[in-house]
Each structure stands twice: as structure tokens, then as C-alpha cells.
């Protein structure tokens, strides 16, 4: 699976994407808590590359604030995946629910190889 990742960069240490292949589609799921769908971009680039990117803004600091702990990441993230040849890149769908982005890439129907009997002459 890692052979299909194309130059991944991430400012979020916890930006992880699952890629599952079913009989009919490739399904990508990314946990993006706190992000709105308007802050996330899903694109298919030339060469069947799926790109998921976005940015989590840093919390505004007030002059008199004193932070005791900072564990939540902020910044940009970018994940790229090379899709297989059976991917229908013109039919990609994306949805976001409860901080989970789901990208569904339908697959071309694989035609079963036809067996053709050849008559033997002579």
C-alpha cells in the first residue's frame, strides 16, 4: 500500500488516512476533527493522483494568556495517493461527517476474460 503514496507532507502529526478497496470502489477515510468541509480540499490531479489538503488555523493568542499545555496541531496538511488504473477519476465523491472525511473513488467494472474455443482443422 505504501507504494501508492505520492510525496506526503503533513503539519498535523495525527493526520492519517485509511485506504480500503472494495469490489466496486476505493474508499479513503481521514480523521479531521475540528475542520469544516470548507477548510478541506479534495482534488484529482493529472496522472490519477488523489490529493487531500487543508489547513487548521492556529488559535488566536491574547496578550495576557498563559498556555500550560499545547497538544493540538495547527497548520497545513497534504496527502497524495496514486490511484490504480481501474479508478474512475471523473466520478469521485467526497463527504464529511463528524470530523471524518470520506472520499469514494468508483472502480471500472473488470470484464471477465472470455474464453473462445478455437476449432482445430485438419
PDB file of C-alpha atoms in Angstrom, residues 58-109:
ATOM      1  CA  UNK A  58      -3.796  28.417  15.000  1.00  0.00           C
ATOM      2  CA  UNK A  59      -5.843  29.631  17.938  1.00  0.00           C
ATOM      3  CA  UNK A  60      -5.688  33.384  18.412  1.00  0.00           C
ATOM      4  CA  UNK A  61      -3.345  34.288  21.277  1.00  0.00           C
ATOM      5  CA  UNK A  62      -4.313  37.047  23.653  1.00  0.00           C
ATOM      6  CA  UNK A  63      -1.562  39.215  25.107  1.00  0.00           C
ATOM      7  CA  UNK A  64      -2.157  38.148  28.720  1.00  0.00           C
ATOM      8  CA  UNK A  65      -2.818  34.459  28.043  1.00  0.00           C
ATOM      9  CA  UNK A  66      -0.515  31.846  29.530  1.00  0.00           C
ATOM     10  CA  UNK A  67      -0.533  28.416  27.896  1.00  0.00           C
ATOM     11  CA  UNK A  68       0.031  25.445  30.204  1.00  0.00           C
ATOM     12  CA  UNK A  69      -0.159  22.778  27.520  1.00  0.00           C
ATOM     13  CA  UNK A  70      -0.453  22.747  23.723  1.00  0.00           C
ATOM     14  CA  UNK A  71      -1.129  19.355  22.134  1.00  0.00           C
ATOM     15  CA  UNK A  72      -3.482  20.133  19.260  1.00  0.00           C
ATOM     16  CA  UNK A  73      -1.741  20.630  15.941  1.00  0.00           C
ATOM     17  CA  UNK A  74      -2.308  23.532  13.606  1.00  0.00           C
ATOM     18  CA  UNK A  75      -1.050  24.279  10.129  1.00  0.00           C
ATOM     19  CA  UNK A  76      -1.431  22.824   6.658  1.00  0.00           C
ATOM     20  CA  UNK A  77      -1.645  19.201   5.660  1.00  0.00           C
ATOM     21  CA  UNK A  78      -1.368  17.473   2.311  1.00  0.00           C
ATOM     22  CA  UNK A  79      -1.787  13.783   1.463  1.00  0.00           C
ATOM     23  CA  UNK A  80      -1.375  12.426  -2.059  1.00  0.00           C
ATOM     24  CA  UNK A  81      -2.168   8.949  -3.379  1.00  0.00           C
ATOM     25  CA  UNK A  82      -1.601   7.478  -6.828  1.00  0.00           C
ATOM     26  CA  UNK A  83      -4.838   5.802  -7.827  1.00  0.00           C
ATOM     27  CA  UNK A  84      -4.811   2.479  -9.683  1.00  0.00           C
ATOM     28  CA  UNK A  85      -5.740   2.286 -13.359  1.00  0.00           C
ATOM     29  CA  UNK A  86      -9.218   0.969 -12.532  1.00  0.00           C
ATOM     30  CA  UNK A  87     -10.160   4.240 -10.753  1.00  0.00           C
ATOM     31  CA  UNK A  88     -12.973   6.272 -12.333  1.00  0.00           C
ATOM     32  CA  UNK A  89     -11.411   9.654 -11.591  1.00  0.00           C
ATOM     33  CA  UNK A  90     -14.324  11.564 -13.134  1.00  0.00           C
ATOM     34  CA  UNK A  91     -16.807  10.070 -10.633  1.00  0.00           C
ATOM     35  CA  UNK A  92     -15.067  10.799  -7.304  1.00  0.00           C
ATOM     36  CA  UNK A  93     -17.374  11.733  -4.408  1.00  0.00           C
ATOM     37  CA  UNK A  94     -16.445  13.259  -1.036  1.00  0.00           C
ATOM     38  CA  UNK A  95     -18.431  13.811   2.146  1.00  0.00           C
ATOM     39  CA  UNK A  96     -17.608  14.999   5.649  1.00  0.00           C
ATOM     40  CA  UNK A  97     -19.460  13.942   8.772  1.00  0.00           C
ATOM     41  CA  UNK A  98     -18.477  14.338  12.429  1.00  0.00           C
ATOM     42  CA  UNK A  99     -14.916  15.316  11.512  1.00  0.00           C
ATOM     43  CA  UNK A 100     -14.372  12.311   9.221  1.00  0.00           C
ATOM     44  CA  UNK A 101     -13.748  12.923   5.520  1.00  0.00           C
ATOM     45  CA  UNK A 102     -14.805  10.057   3.237  1.00  0.00           C
ATOM     46  CA  UNK A 103     -13.652  10.045  -0.393  1.00  0.00           C
ATOM     47  CA  UNK A 104     -15.107   7.351  -2.656  1.00  0.00           C
ATOM     48  CA  UNK A 105     -13.467   6.583  -5.993  1.00  0.00           C
ATOM     49  CA  UNK A 106     -15.558   4.129  -8.052  1.00  0.00           C
ATOM     50  CA  UNK A 107     -13.761   1.364  -9.944  1.00  0.00           C
ATOM     51  CA  UNK A 108     -14.138   0.355 -13.577  1.00  0.00           C
ATOM     52  CA  UNK A 109     -16.007  -2.876 -13.899  1.00  0.00           C
TER      53      UNK A 109
END
